[in-house]
PDB file of C-alpha atoms in Angstrom:
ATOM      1  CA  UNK A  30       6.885  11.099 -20.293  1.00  0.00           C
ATOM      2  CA  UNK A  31       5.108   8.502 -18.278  1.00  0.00           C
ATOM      3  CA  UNK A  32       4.088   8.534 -14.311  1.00  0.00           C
ATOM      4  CA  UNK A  33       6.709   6.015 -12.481  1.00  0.00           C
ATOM      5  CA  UNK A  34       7.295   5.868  -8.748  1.00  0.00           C
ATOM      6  CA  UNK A  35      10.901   6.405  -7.067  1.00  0.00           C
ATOM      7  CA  UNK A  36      12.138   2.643  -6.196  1.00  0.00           C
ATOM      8  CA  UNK A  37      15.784   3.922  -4.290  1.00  0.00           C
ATOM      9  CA  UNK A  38      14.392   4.910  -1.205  1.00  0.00           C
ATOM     10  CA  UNK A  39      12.079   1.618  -0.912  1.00  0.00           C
ATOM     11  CA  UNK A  40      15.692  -0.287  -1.946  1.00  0.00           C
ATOM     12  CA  UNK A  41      17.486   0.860   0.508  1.00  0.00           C
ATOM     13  CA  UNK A  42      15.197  -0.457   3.325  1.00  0.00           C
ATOM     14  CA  UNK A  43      14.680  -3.522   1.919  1.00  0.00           C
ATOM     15  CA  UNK A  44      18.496  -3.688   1.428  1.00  0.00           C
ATOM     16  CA  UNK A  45      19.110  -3.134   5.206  1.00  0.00           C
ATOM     17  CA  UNK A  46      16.447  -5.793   5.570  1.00  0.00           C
ATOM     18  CA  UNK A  47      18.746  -8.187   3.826  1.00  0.00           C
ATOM     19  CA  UNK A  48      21.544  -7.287   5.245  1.00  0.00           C
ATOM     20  CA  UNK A  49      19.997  -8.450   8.756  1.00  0.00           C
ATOM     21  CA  UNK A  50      18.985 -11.167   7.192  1.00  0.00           C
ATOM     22  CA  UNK A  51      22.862 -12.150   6.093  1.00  0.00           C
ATOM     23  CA  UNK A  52      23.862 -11.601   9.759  1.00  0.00           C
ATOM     24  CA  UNK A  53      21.559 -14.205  10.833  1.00  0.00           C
ATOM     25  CA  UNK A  54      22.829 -16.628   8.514  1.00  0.00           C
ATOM     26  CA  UNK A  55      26.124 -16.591   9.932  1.00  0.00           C
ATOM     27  CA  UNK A  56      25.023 -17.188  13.183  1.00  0.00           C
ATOM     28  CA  UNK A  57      22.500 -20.091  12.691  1.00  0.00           C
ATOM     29  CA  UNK A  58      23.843 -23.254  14.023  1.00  0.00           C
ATOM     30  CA  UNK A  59      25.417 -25.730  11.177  1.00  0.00           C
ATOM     31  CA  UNK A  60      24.732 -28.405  13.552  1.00  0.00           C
ATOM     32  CA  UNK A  61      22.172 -31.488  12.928  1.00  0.00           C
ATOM     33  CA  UNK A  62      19.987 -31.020  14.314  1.00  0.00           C
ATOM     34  CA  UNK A  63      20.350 -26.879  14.409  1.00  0.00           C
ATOM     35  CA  UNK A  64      20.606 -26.188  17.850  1.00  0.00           C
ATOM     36  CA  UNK A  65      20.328 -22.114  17.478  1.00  0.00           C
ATOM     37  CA  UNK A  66      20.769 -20.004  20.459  1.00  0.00           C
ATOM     38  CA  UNK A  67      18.242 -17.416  21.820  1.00  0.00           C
ATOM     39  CA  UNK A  68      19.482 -14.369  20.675  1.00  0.00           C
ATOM     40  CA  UNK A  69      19.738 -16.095  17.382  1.00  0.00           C
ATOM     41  CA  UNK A  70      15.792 -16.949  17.720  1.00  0.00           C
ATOM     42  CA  UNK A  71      15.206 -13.402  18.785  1.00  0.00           C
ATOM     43  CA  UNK A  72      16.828 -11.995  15.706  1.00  0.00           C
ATOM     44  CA  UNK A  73      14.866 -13.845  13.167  1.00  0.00           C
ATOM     45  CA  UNK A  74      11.459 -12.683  15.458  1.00  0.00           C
ATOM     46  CA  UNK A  75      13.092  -9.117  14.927  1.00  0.00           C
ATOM     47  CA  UNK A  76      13.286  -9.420  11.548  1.00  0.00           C
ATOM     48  CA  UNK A  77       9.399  -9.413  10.565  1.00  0.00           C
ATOM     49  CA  UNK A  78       8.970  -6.363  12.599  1.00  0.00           C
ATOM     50  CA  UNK A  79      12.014  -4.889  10.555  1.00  0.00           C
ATOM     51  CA  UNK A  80      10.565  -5.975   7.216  1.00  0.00           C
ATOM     52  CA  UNK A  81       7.234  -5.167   7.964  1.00  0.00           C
ATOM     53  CA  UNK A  82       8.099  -1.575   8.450  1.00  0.00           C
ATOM     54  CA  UNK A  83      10.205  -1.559   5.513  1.00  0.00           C
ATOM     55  CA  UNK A  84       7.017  -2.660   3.492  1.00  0.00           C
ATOM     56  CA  UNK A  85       4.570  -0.646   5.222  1.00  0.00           C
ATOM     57  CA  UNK A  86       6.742   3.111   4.796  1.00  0.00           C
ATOM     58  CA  UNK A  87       7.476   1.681   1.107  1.00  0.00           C
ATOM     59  CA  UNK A  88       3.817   1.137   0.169  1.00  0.00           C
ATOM     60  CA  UNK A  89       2.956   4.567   2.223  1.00  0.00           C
ATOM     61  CA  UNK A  90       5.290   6.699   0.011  1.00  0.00           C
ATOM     62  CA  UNK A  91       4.147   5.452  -3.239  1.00  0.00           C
ATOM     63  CA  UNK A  92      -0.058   5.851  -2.183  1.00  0.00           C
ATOM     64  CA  UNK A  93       1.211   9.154  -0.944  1.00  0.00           C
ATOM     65  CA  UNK A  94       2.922   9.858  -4.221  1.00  0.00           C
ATOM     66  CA  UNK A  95       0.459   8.624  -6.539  1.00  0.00           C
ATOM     67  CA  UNK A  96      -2.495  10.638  -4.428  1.00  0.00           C
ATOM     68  CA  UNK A  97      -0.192  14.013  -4.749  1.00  0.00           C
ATOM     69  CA  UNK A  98       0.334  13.523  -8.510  1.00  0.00           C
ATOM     70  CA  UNK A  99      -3.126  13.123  -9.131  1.00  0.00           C
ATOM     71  CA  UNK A 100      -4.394  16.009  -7.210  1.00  0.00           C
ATOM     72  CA  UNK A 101      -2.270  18.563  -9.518  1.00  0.00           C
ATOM     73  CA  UNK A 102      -4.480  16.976 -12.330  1.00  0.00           C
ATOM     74  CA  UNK A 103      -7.410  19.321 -10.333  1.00  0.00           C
ATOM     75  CA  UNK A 104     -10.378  16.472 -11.803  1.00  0.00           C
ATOM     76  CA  UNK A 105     -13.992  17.955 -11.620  1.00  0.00           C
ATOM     77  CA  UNK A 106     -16.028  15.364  -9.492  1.00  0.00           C
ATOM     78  CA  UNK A 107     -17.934  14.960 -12.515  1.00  0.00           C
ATOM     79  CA  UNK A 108     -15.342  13.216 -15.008  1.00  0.00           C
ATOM     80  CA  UNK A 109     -14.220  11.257 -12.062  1.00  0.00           C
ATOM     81  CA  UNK A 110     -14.738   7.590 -12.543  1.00  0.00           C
ATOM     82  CA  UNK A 111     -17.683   6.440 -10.330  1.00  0.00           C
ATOM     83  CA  UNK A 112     -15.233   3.670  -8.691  1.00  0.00           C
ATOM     84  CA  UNK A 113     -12.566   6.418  -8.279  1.00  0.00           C
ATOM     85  CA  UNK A 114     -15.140   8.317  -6.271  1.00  0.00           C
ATOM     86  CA  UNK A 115     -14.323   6.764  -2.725  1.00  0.00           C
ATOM     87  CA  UNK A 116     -11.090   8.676  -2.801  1.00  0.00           C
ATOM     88  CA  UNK A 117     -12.260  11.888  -4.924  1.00  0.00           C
ATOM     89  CA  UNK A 118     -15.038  11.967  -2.629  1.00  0.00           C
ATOM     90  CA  UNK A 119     -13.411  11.339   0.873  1.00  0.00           C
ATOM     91  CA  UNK A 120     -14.014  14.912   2.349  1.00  0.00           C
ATOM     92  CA  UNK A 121     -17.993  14.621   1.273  1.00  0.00           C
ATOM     93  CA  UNK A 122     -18.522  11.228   3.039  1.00  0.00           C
ATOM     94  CA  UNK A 123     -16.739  12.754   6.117  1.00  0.00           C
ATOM     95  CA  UNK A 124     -19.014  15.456   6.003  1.00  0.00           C
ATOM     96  CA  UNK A 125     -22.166  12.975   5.543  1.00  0.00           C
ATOM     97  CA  UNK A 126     -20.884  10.990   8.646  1.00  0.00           C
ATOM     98  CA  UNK A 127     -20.573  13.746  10.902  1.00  0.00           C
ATOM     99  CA  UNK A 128     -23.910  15.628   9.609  1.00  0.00           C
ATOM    100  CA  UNK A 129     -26.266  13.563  12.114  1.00  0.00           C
ATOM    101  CA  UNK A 130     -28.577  17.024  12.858  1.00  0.00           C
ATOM    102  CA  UNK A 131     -29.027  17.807   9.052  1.00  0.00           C
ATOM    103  CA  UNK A 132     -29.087  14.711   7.155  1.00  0.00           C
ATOM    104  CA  UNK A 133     -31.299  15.503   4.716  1.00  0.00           C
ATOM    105  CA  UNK A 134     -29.369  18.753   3.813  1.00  0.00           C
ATOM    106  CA  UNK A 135     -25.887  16.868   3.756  1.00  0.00           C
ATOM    107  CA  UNK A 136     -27.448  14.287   1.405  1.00  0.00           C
ATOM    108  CA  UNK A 137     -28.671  16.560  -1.225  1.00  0.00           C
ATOM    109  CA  UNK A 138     -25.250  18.326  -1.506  1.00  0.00           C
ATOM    110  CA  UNK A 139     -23.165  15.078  -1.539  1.00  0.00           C
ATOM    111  CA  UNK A 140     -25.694  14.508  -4.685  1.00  0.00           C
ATOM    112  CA  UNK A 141     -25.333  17.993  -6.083  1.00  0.00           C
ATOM    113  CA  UNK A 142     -21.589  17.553  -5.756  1.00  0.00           C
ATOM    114  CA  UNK A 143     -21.164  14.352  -8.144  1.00  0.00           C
ATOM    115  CA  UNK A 144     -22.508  16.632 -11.181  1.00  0.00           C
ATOM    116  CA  UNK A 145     -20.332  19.583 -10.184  1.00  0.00           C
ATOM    117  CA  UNK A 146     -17.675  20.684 -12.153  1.00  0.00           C
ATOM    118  CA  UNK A 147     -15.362  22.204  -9.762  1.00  0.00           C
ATOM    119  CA  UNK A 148     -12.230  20.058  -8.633  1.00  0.00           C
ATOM    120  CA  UNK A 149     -11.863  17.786  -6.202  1.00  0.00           C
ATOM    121  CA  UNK A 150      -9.470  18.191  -3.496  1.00  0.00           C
ATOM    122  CA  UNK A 151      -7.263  14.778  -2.942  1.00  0.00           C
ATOM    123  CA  UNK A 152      -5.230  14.478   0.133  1.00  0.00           C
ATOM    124  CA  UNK A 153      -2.405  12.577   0.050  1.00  0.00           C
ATOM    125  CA  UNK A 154      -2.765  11.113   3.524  1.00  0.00           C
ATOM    126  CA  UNK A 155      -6.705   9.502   3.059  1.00  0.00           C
ATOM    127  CA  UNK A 156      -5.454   6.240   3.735  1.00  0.00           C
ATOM    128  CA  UNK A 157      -3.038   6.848   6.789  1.00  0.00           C
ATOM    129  CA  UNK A 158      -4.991   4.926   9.191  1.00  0.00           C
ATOM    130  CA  UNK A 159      -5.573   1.888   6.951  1.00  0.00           C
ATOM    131  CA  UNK A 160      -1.739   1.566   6.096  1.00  0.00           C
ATOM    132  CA  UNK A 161      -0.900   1.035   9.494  1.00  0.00           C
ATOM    133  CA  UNK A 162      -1.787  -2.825   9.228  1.00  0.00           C
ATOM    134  CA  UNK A 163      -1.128  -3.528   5.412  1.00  0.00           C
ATOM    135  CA  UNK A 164      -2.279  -6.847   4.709  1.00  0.00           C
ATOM    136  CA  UNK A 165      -2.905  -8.092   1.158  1.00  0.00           C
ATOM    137  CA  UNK A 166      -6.833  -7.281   1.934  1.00  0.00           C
ATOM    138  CA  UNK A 167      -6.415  -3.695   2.798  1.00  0.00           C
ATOM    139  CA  UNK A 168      -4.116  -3.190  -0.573  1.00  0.00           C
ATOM    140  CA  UNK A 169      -7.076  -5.019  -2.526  1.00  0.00           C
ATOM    141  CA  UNK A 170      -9.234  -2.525  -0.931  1.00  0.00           C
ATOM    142  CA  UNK A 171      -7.166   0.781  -1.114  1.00  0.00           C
ATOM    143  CA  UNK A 172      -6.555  -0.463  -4.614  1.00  0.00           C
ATOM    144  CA  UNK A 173     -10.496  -0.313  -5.626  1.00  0.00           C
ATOM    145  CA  UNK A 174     -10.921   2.523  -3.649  1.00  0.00           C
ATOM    146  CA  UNK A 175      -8.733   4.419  -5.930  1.00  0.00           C
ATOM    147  CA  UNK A 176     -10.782   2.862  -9.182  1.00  0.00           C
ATOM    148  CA  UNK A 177      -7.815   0.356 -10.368  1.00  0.00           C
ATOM    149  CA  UNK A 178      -9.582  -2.395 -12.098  1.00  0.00           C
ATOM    150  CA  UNK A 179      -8.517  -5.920 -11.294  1.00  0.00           C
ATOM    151  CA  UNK A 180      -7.238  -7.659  -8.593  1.00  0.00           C
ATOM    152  CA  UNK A 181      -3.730  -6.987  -7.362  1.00  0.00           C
ATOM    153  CA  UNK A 182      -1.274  -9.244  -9.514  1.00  0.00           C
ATOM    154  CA  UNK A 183       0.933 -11.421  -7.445  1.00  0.00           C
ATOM    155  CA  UNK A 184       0.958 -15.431  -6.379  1.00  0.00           C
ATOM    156  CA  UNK A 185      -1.794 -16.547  -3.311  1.00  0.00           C
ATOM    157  CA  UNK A 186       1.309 -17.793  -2.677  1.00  0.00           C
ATOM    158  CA  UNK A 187       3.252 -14.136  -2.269  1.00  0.00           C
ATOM    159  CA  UNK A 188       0.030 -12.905  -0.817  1.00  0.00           C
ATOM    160  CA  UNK A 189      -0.219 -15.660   1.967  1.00  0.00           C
ATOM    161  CA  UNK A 190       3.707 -14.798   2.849  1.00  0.00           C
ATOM    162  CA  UNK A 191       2.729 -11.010   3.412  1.00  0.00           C
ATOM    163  CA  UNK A 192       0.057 -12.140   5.949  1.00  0.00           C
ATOM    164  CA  UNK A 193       2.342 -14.219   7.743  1.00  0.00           C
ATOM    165  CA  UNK A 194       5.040 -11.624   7.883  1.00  0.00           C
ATOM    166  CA  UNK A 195       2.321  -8.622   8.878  1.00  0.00           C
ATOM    167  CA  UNK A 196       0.468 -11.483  11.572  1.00  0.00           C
ATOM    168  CA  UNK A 197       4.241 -12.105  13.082  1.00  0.00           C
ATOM    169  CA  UNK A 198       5.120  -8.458  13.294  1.00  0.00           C
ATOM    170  CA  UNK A 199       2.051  -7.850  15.317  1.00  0.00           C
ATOM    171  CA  UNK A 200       2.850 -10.595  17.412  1.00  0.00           C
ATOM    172  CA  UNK A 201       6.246  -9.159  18.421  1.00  0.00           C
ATOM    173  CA  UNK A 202       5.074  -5.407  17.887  1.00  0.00           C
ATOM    174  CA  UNK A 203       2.197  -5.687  20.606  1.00  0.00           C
ATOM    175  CA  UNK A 204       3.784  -8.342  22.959  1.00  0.00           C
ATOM    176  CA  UNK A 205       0.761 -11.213  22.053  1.00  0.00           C
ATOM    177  CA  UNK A 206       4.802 -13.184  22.047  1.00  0.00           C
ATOM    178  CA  UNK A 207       8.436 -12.782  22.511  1.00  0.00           C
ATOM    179  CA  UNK A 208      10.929 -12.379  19.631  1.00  0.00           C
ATOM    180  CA  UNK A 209      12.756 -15.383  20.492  1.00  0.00           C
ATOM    181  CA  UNK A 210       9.343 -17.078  20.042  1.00  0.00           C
ATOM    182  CA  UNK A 211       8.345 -16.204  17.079  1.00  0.00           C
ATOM    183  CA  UNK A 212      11.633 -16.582  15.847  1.00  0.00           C
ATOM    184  CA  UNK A 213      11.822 -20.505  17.045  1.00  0.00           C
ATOM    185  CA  UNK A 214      10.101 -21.743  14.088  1.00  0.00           C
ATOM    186  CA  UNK A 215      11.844 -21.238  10.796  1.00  0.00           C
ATOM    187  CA  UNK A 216      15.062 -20.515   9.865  1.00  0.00           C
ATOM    188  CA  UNK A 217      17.374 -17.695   7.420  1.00  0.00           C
ATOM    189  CA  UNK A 218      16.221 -19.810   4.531  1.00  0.00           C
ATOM    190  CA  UNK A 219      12.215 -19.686   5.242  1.00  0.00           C
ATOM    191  CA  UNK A 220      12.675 -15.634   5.937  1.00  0.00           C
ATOM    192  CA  UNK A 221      14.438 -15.113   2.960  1.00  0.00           C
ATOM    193  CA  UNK A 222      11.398 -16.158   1.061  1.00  0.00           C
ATOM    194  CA  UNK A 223       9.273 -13.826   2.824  1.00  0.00           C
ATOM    195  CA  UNK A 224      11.274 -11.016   2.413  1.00  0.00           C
ATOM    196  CA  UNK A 225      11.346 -11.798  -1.617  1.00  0.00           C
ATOM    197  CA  UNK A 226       7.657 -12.124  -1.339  1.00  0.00           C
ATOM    198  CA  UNK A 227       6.939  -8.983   0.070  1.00  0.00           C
ATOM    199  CA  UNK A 228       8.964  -7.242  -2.048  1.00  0.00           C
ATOM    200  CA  UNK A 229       7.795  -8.935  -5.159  1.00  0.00           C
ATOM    201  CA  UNK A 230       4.397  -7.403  -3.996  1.00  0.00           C
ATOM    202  CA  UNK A 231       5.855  -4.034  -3.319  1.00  0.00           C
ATOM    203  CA  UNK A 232       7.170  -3.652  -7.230  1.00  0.00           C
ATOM    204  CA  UNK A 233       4.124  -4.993  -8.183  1.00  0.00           C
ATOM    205  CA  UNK A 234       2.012  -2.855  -6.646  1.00  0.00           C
ATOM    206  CA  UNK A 235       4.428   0.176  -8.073  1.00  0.00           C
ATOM    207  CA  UNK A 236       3.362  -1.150 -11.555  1.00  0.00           C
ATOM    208  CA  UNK A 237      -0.209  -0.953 -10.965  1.00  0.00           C
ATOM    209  CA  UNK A 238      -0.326   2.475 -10.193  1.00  0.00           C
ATOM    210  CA  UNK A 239       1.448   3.585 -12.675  1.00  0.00           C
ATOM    211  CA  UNK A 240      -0.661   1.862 -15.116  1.00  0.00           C
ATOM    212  CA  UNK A 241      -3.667   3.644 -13.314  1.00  0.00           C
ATOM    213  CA  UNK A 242      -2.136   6.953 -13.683  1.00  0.00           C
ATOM    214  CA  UNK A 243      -0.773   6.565 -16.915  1.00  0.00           C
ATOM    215  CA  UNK A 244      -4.091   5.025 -18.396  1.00  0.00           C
ATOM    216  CA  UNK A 245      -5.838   7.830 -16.171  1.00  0.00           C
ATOM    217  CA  UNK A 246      -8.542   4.877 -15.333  1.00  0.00           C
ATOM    218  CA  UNK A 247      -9.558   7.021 -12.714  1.00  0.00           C
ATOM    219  CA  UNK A 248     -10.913   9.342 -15.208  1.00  0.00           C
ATOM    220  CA  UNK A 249     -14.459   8.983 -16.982  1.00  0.00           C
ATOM    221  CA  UNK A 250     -13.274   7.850 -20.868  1.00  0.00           C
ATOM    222  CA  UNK A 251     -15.180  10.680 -22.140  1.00  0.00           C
ATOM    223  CA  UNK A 252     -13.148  13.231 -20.782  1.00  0.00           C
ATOM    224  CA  UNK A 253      -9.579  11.686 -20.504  1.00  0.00           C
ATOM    225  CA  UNK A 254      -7.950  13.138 -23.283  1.00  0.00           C
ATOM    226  CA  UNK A 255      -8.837  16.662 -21.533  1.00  0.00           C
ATOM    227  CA  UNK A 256      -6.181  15.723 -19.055  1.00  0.00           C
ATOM    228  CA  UNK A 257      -3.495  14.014 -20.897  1.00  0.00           C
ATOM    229  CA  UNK A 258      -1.512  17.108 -21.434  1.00  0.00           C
ATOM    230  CA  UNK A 259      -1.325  17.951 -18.129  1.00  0.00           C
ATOM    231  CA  UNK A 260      -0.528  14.532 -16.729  1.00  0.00           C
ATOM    232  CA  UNK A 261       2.202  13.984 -19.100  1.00  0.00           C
ATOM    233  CA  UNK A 262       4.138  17.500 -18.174  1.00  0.00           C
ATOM    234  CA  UNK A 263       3.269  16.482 -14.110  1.00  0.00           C
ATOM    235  CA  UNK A 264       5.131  13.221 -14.850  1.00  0.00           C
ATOM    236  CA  UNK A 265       8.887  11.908 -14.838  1.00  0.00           C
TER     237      UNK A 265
END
């Protein structure tokens, strides 16, 4: 069996997501030029704010998922892959950070700690307070924080889509502009493309962690096989 993440619940938002998307369609104007009313305009601003969630609790849940699934595989820090160690390590660089009055002390245990084989402990939630403004960048960075190797495979063109949906949302979301404002420029036709973008990325993003976990990248080649077993009974 092989590590795959759950796509329904992710579906179903982007579904409603489309469905808003086929409401506004039918009320655009079919005049030339369109001469769209304001609650028309203020729908399609709504709309990045509604997608953008979508995306955000979608990419959330499968970190989340990914982080829980790989915590039952109970890796000593020292068969953890040293790019994997930003996330296996999370708890020791809090504990360097807040260890101001004994640095020297916190420094030689962080050290002592990358040889020792006792597990790590992975939360699920690390990377809470960086998924609350996912842009292409901070899924790069999550990404090599968790030891995947490569870039994040989709289109500068997908990626550049996802910034202008997140950058839109944030315009609405914190009240920098109005809905109907944002929503002046563009019509059902240019949204539709973002929301295929985003959710191109979305799948995409699925498919590299699964790769990770099923290649267990995150794990020194040496001692890989050592955890195969388990990682294949963990996995549906």
């Amino acid at each position: 069996m092989t590590f795959s993440i759950q796509r329904s619940s992710g579906d179903a938002r982007f579904q409603e997501v489309r469905a808003l998307l086929s409401f506004i369609k039918t009320q655009e104007s079919d005049t030339t030029p369109p001469l769209d009313s304001e609650l028309v305009k203020t729908l399609r601003g709504l709309f990045f704010v509604h997608l953008y969630g979508a995306f955000e609790k979608t990419i959330s849940e499968a970190i989340e998922y990914f982080l829980q699934e790989v915590g039952t595989l109970s890796i000593c820090y020292s068969h953890a892959t040293v790019k994997f160690l930003p996330t296996a390590m999370h708890s020791n660089f809090q504990s360097l950070e807040a260890g101001e009055g004994k640095r020297w002390g916190k420094r030689l245990e962080f050290v002592r700690q990358l040889e020792a084989n006792t597990s790590c402990a992975i939360s699920n939630t690390i990377f809470s307070a960086q998924l609350q403004n996912v842009r292409p960048e901070v899924l790069s960075d999550i990404a090599a924080c968790l030891g995947v190797q490569g870039p994040i495979q989709s289109t500068q063109a997908n990626l550049l889509y996802l910034t202008e949906v997140v950058e839109k949302r944030n315009q609405v979301a914190h009240g920098r502009n109005t809905p109907a404002s944002v929503g002046s420029s563009g019509r059902s036709n240019n949204l539709e493309i973002n929301l295929n973008a985003v959710i191109l990325i979305a799948h995409e993003f699925f498919e590299l962690l699964e790769y990770h976990f099923n290649q267990l990248e995150f794990i020194d080649v040496a001692n890989r096989s050592n955890y195969r077993p388990q990682a294949a009974s963990q996995t549906i």
